[in-house]
């Protein structure tokens, strides 16, 4: 994902995952899965598995990704952001001889995540759309709304940026 674009979204809604150098997040790549919600493309961010995720249950805004029995990462539906193809950057996951061990491991992890996401793509799209519409409703739980990005506000930011081009 284009980092400048993600920063613009973060300025509009502080719940968007930061990629700010000021808080030492400039090396954090914003990597995710693209789905369509309503008429907009959205990127659902992939995040590294953390200790807390081992006991956390899948929910409408969160899904754990496993490689066999091992938890390898999570999809944070609550942090999904609207995207346009011009802000999407493809990652080359093809192993090369010049890859250091860290790069090689990262590529292997990404391939495992993509494989899992492809196997579960229908459920991912369904969950993303369910959350998207749920958050728009007046009677949506306050806690869920607090955890989620303001999708409509972010769509307006995207539209404004596209009009400038």
PDB file of C-alpha atoms in Angstrom:
ATOM      1  CA  UNK A   1       0.000   0.000   0.000  1.00  0.00           C
ATOM      2  CA  UNK A   2       1.222   3.497  -0.780  1.00  0.00           C
ATOM      3  CA  UNK A   3       2.458   4.857   2.579  1.00  0.00           C
ATOM      4  CA  UNK A   4       1.529   8.478   1.827  1.00  0.00           C
ATOM      5  CA  UNK A   5      -2.035   7.363   1.109  1.00  0.00           C
ATOM      6  CA  UNK A   6      -2.222   5.424   4.397  1.00  0.00           C
ATOM      7  CA  UNK A   7      -0.921   8.497   6.266  1.00  0.00           C
ATOM      8  CA  UNK A   8      -3.647  10.635   4.668  1.00  0.00           C
ATOM      9  CA  UNK A   9      -6.262   8.162   5.870  1.00  0.00           C
ATOM     10  CA  UNK A  10      -4.707   8.113   9.352  1.00  0.00           C
ATOM     11  CA  UNK A  11      -4.988  11.920   9.520  1.00  0.00           C
ATOM     12  CA  UNK A  12      -8.726  11.620   8.830  1.00  0.00           C
ATOM     13  CA  UNK A  13      -9.292   8.707  11.240  1.00  0.00           C
ATOM     14  CA  UNK A  14      -6.730   7.927  13.935  1.00  0.00           C
ATOM     15  CA  UNK A  15      -7.918   4.290  14.052  1.00  0.00           C
ATOM     16  CA  UNK A  16      -6.234   3.645  10.682  1.00  0.00           C
ATOM     17  CA  UNK A  17      -3.012   1.749  11.403  1.00  0.00           C
ATOM     18  CA  UNK A  18      -0.211   4.270  11.540  1.00  0.00           C
ATOM     19  CA  UNK A  19       2.830   4.098   9.289  1.00  0.00           C
ATOM     20  CA  UNK A  20       4.349   7.227  10.835  1.00  0.00           C
ATOM     21  CA  UNK A  21       8.133   7.529  11.213  1.00  0.00           C
ATOM     22  CA  UNK A  22       7.537   9.650  14.361  1.00  0.00           C
ATOM     23  CA  UNK A  23       6.250   6.613  16.228  1.00  0.00           C
ATOM     24  CA  UNK A  24       8.754   4.239  14.614  1.00  0.00           C
ATOM     25  CA  UNK A  25       6.206   2.633  12.281  1.00  0.00           C
ATOM     26  CA  UNK A  26       7.670   3.761   8.952  1.00  0.00           C
ATOM     27  CA  UNK A  27       9.086   0.282   8.303  1.00  0.00           C
ATOM     28  CA  UNK A  28       5.720  -1.374   8.948  1.00  0.00           C
ATOM     29  CA  UNK A  29       4.339  -2.436   5.609  1.00  0.00           C
ATOM     30  CA  UNK A  30       0.593  -2.122   5.161  1.00  0.00           C
ATOM     31  CA  UNK A  31      -0.083  -5.508   3.606  1.00  0.00           C
ATOM     32  CA  UNK A  32      -3.511  -6.961   3.134  1.00  0.00           C
ATOM     33  CA  UNK A  33      -6.191  -8.672   1.116  1.00  0.00           C
ATOM     34  CA  UNK A  34      -8.344  -6.677  -1.338  1.00  0.00           C
ATOM     35  CA  UNK A  35     -12.118  -7.260  -1.318  1.00  0.00           C
ATOM     36  CA  UNK A  36     -15.143  -5.332  -2.559  1.00  0.00           C
ATOM     37  CA  UNK A  37     -17.592  -3.834  -0.036  1.00  0.00           C
ATOM     38  CA  UNK A  38     -20.546  -2.016  -1.523  1.00  0.00           C
ATOM     39  CA  UNK A  39     -18.949  -0.438  -4.625  1.00  0.00           C
ATOM     40  CA  UNK A  40     -15.532   0.220  -3.054  1.00  0.00           C
ATOM     41  CA  UNK A  41     -12.422  -1.916  -2.947  1.00  0.00           C
ATOM     42  CA  UNK A  42     -11.120  -2.407   0.584  1.00  0.00           C
ATOM     43  CA  UNK A  43      -7.799  -3.669   1.887  1.00  0.00           C
ATOM     44  CA  UNK A  44      -8.097  -5.869   4.981  1.00  0.00           C
ATOM     45  CA  UNK A  45      -4.739  -5.661   6.748  1.00  0.00           C
ATOM     46  CA  UNK A  46      -2.778  -8.745   7.660  1.00  0.00           C
ATOM     47  CA  UNK A  47      -1.041  -8.502  11.003  1.00  0.00           C
ATOM     48  CA  UNK A  48       1.581 -10.614  12.713  1.00  0.00           C
ATOM     49  CA  UNK A  49       0.300 -13.142  15.208  1.00  0.00           C
ATOM     50  CA  UNK A  50       0.869 -11.978  18.763  1.00  0.00           C
ATOM     51  CA  UNK A  51       0.550 -13.791  22.069  1.00  0.00           C
ATOM     52  CA  UNK A  52      -2.865 -12.201  22.739  1.00  0.00           C
ATOM     53  CA  UNK A  53      -4.219 -13.605  19.447  1.00  0.00           C
ATOM     54  CA  UNK A  54      -3.698 -17.201  20.609  1.00  0.00           C
ATOM     55  CA  UNK A  55      -6.677 -16.989  22.972  1.00  0.00           C
ATOM     56  CA  UNK A  56      -8.714 -14.412  21.070  1.00  0.00           C
ATOM     57  CA  UNK A  57     -11.698 -15.889  19.266  1.00  0.00           C
ATOM     58  CA  UNK A  58     -12.643 -15.116  15.668  1.00  0.00           C
ATOM     59  CA  UNK A  59     -15.309 -12.416  15.549  1.00  0.00           C
ATOM     60  CA  UNK A  60     -17.072 -10.257  12.974  1.00  0.00           C
ATOM     61  CA  UNK A  61     -14.039  -7.920  12.852  1.00  0.00           C
ATOM     62  CA  UNK A  62     -11.173 -10.367  13.404  1.00  0.00           C
ATOM     63  CA  UNK A  63      -9.964 -13.704  11.972  1.00  0.00           C
ATOM     64  CA  UNK A  64      -6.989 -15.849  12.901  1.00  0.00           C
ATOM     65  CA  UNK A  65      -4.914 -17.501  10.153  1.00  0.00           C
ATOM     66  CA  UNK A  66      -3.324 -20.888  10.768  1.00  0.00           C
ATOM     67  CA  UNK A  67      -0.699 -22.973   9.030  1.00  0.00           C
ATOM     68  CA  UNK A  68      -1.800 -26.382  10.231  1.00  0.00           C
ATOM     69  CA  UNK A  69      -2.069 -25.964  14.016  1.00  0.00           C
ATOM     70  CA  UNK A  70       0.247 -22.944  14.153  1.00  0.00           C
ATOM     71  CA  UNK A  71      -1.230 -19.430  14.355  1.00  0.00           C
ATOM     72  CA  UNK A  72       0.727 -17.385  11.795  1.00  0.00           C
ATOM     73  CA  UNK A  73      -1.202 -14.128  11.441  1.00  0.00           C
ATOM     74  CA  UNK A  74      -4.548 -12.377  11.691  1.00  0.00           C
ATOM     75  CA  UNK A  75      -6.905 -10.392   9.481  1.00  0.00           C
ATOM     76  CA  UNK A  76      -8.084  -7.172  11.135  1.00  0.00           C
ATOM     77  CA  UNK A  77     -11.376  -6.437   9.393  1.00  0.00           C
ATOM     78  CA  UNK A  78     -11.982  -3.499  11.746  1.00  0.00           C
ATOM     79  CA  UNK A  79      -8.901  -1.788  10.256  1.00  0.00           C
ATOM     80  CA  UNK A  80      -9.807  -2.276   6.591  1.00  0.00           C
ATOM     81  CA  UNK A  81      -9.360   0.784   4.400  1.00  0.00           C
ATOM     82  CA  UNK A  82     -10.853   1.805   1.054  1.00  0.00           C
ATOM     83  CA  UNK A  83      -8.356   1.611  -1.811  1.00  0.00           C
ATOM     84  CA  UNK A  84      -7.937   2.376  -5.471  1.00  0.00           C
ATOM     85  CA  UNK A  85      -5.557   0.431  -7.700  1.00  0.00           C
ATOM     86  CA  UNK A  86      -3.283   3.477  -7.946  1.00  0.00           C
ATOM     87  CA  UNK A  87      -2.432   3.178  -4.220  1.00  0.00           C
ATOM     88  CA  UNK A  88      -1.842  -0.582  -4.258  1.00  0.00           C
ATOM     89  CA  UNK A  89       1.735  -1.838  -4.565  1.00  0.00           C
ATOM     90  CA  UNK A  90       2.299  -5.467  -5.467  1.00  0.00           C
ATOM     91  CA  UNK A  91       4.858  -7.402  -3.475  1.00  0.00           C
ATOM     92  CA  UNK A  92       7.217  -9.729  -5.299  1.00  0.00           C
ATOM     93  CA  UNK A  93       7.190 -12.952  -3.299  1.00  0.00           C
ATOM     94  CA  UNK A  94       9.399 -14.905  -5.661  1.00  0.00           C
ATOM     95  CA  UNK A  95      12.458 -16.116  -3.727  1.00  0.00           C
ATOM     96  CA  UNK A  96      15.783 -14.808  -4.988  1.00  0.00           C
ATOM     97  CA  UNK A  97      19.368 -15.696  -4.191  1.00  0.00           C
ATOM     98  CA  UNK A  98      19.931 -12.183  -2.865  1.00  0.00           C
ATOM     99  CA  UNK A  99      17.220 -12.562  -0.180  1.00  0.00           C
ATOM    100  CA  UNK A 100      18.613 -12.517   3.331  1.00  0.00           C
ATOM    101  CA  UNK A 101      17.110 -15.061   5.780  1.00  0.00           C
ATOM    102  CA  UNK A 102      14.619 -12.510   7.109  1.00  0.00           C
ATOM    103  CA  UNK A 103      13.373 -11.638   3.603  1.00  0.00           C
ATOM    104  CA  UNK A 104      13.126 -15.309   2.641  1.00  0.00           C
ATOM    105  CA  UNK A 105      11.113 -16.108   5.783  1.00  0.00           C
ATOM    106  CA  UNK A 106       8.819 -13.123   5.209  1.00  0.00           C
ATOM    107  CA  UNK A 107       8.118 -14.264   1.645  1.00  0.00           C
ATOM    108  CA  UNK A 108       7.362 -17.810   2.843  1.00  0.00           C
ATOM    109  CA  UNK A 109       4.997 -16.432   5.486  1.00  0.00           C
ATOM    110  CA  UNK A 110       3.205 -14.245   2.923  1.00  0.00           C
ATOM    111  CA  UNK A 111       2.755 -17.223   0.607  1.00  0.00           C
ATOM    112  CA  UNK A 112       1.206 -19.236   3.468  1.00  0.00           C
ATOM    113  CA  UNK A 113      -1.122 -16.315   4.278  1.00  0.00           C
ATOM    114  CA  UNK A 114      -2.165 -15.927   0.639  1.00  0.00           C
ATOM    115  CA  UNK A 115      -2.785 -19.664   0.321  1.00  0.00           C
ATOM    116  CA  UNK A 116      -5.020 -19.587   3.408  1.00  0.00           C
ATOM    117  CA  UNK A 117      -6.855 -16.469   2.180  1.00  0.00           C
ATOM    118  CA  UNK A 118      -7.489 -18.000  -1.243  1.00  0.00           C
ATOM    119  CA  UNK A 119      -8.945 -21.127   0.365  1.00  0.00           C
ATOM    120  CA  UNK A 120     -11.181 -18.954   2.543  1.00  0.00           C
ATOM    121  CA  UNK A 121     -11.902 -16.083   0.141  1.00  0.00           C
ATOM    122  CA  UNK A 122     -15.695 -16.474   0.173  1.00  0.00           C
ATOM    123  CA  UNK A 123     -15.836 -16.324   3.966  1.00  0.00           C
ATOM    124  CA  UNK A 124     -13.461 -13.322   3.992  1.00  0.00           C
ATOM    125  CA  UNK A 125     -15.581 -11.360   1.492  1.00  0.00           C
ATOM    126  CA  UNK A 126     -18.779 -12.259   3.348  1.00  0.00           C
ATOM    127  CA  UNK A 127     -17.327 -11.186   6.716  1.00  0.00           C
ATOM    128  CA  UNK A 128     -15.940  -7.915   5.323  1.00  0.00           C
ATOM    129  CA  UNK A 129     -19.307  -6.984   3.827  1.00  0.00           C
ATOM    130  CA  UNK A 130     -21.198  -7.993   6.956  1.00  0.00           C
ATOM    131  CA  UNK A 131     -18.959  -5.752   9.090  1.00  0.00           C
ATOM    132  CA  UNK A 132     -19.118  -2.904   6.566  1.00  0.00           C
ATOM    133  CA  UNK A 133     -22.938  -2.861   6.623  1.00  0.00           C
ATOM    134  CA  UNK A 134     -23.174  -3.551  10.356  1.00  0.00           C
ATOM    135  CA  UNK A 135     -21.045  -0.525  11.237  1.00  0.00           C
ATOM    136  CA  UNK A 136     -23.270   1.727   9.076  1.00  0.00           C
ATOM    137  CA  UNK A 137     -26.383   0.792  11.077  1.00  0.00           C
ATOM    138  CA  UNK A 138     -27.720   3.057  13.828  1.00  0.00           C
ATOM    139  CA  UNK A 139     -28.082   0.150  16.249  1.00  0.00           C
ATOM    140  CA  UNK A 140     -24.502  -1.101  15.861  1.00  0.00           C
ATOM    141  CA  UNK A 141     -22.818  -1.877  19.180  1.00  0.00           C
ATOM    142  CA  UNK A 142     -20.808   1.067  20.504  1.00  0.00           C
ATOM    143  CA  UNK A 143     -17.781  -1.127  21.206  1.00  0.00           C
ATOM    144  CA  UNK A 144     -17.719  -2.494  17.669  1.00  0.00           C
ATOM    145  CA  UNK A 145     -18.039   0.999  16.191  1.00  0.00           C
ATOM    146  CA  UNK A 146     -15.156   2.208  18.391  1.00  0.00           C
ATOM    147  CA  UNK A 147     -12.904  -0.618  17.147  1.00  0.00           C
ATOM    148  CA  UNK A 148     -13.647  -0.013  13.462  1.00  0.00           C
ATOM    149  CA  UNK A 149     -12.339   2.597  11.087  1.00  0.00           C
ATOM    150  CA  UNK A 150     -14.931   5.123   9.931  1.00  0.00           C
ATOM    151  CA  UNK A 151     -15.426   3.526   6.517  1.00  0.00           C
ATOM    152  CA  UNK A 152     -17.628   6.292   5.047  1.00  0.00           C
ATOM    153  CA  UNK A 153     -15.246   9.045   6.189  1.00  0.00           C
ATOM    154  CA  UNK A 154     -12.309   7.184   4.636  1.00  0.00           C
ATOM    155  CA  UNK A 155     -14.216   6.697   1.375  1.00  0.00           C
ATOM    156  CA  UNK A 156     -14.630  10.489   1.192  1.00  0.00           C
ATOM    157  CA  UNK A 157     -10.865  10.943   1.680  1.00  0.00           C
ATOM    158  CA  UNK A 158     -10.216   8.461  -1.128  1.00  0.00           C
ATOM    159  CA  UNK A 159     -12.687  10.209  -3.444  1.00  0.00           C
ATOM    160  CA  UNK A 160     -11.106  13.604  -2.696  1.00  0.00           C
ATOM    161  CA  UNK A 161      -7.607  12.289  -3.448  1.00  0.00           C
ATOM    162  CA  UNK A 162      -8.779  10.728  -6.723  1.00  0.00           C
ATOM    163  CA  UNK A 163     -10.387  14.014  -7.802  1.00  0.00           C
ATOM    164  CA  UNK A 164      -7.069  15.833  -7.297  1.00  0.00           C
ATOM    165  CA  UNK A 165      -5.376  13.571  -9.822  1.00  0.00           C
TER     166      UNK A 165
END
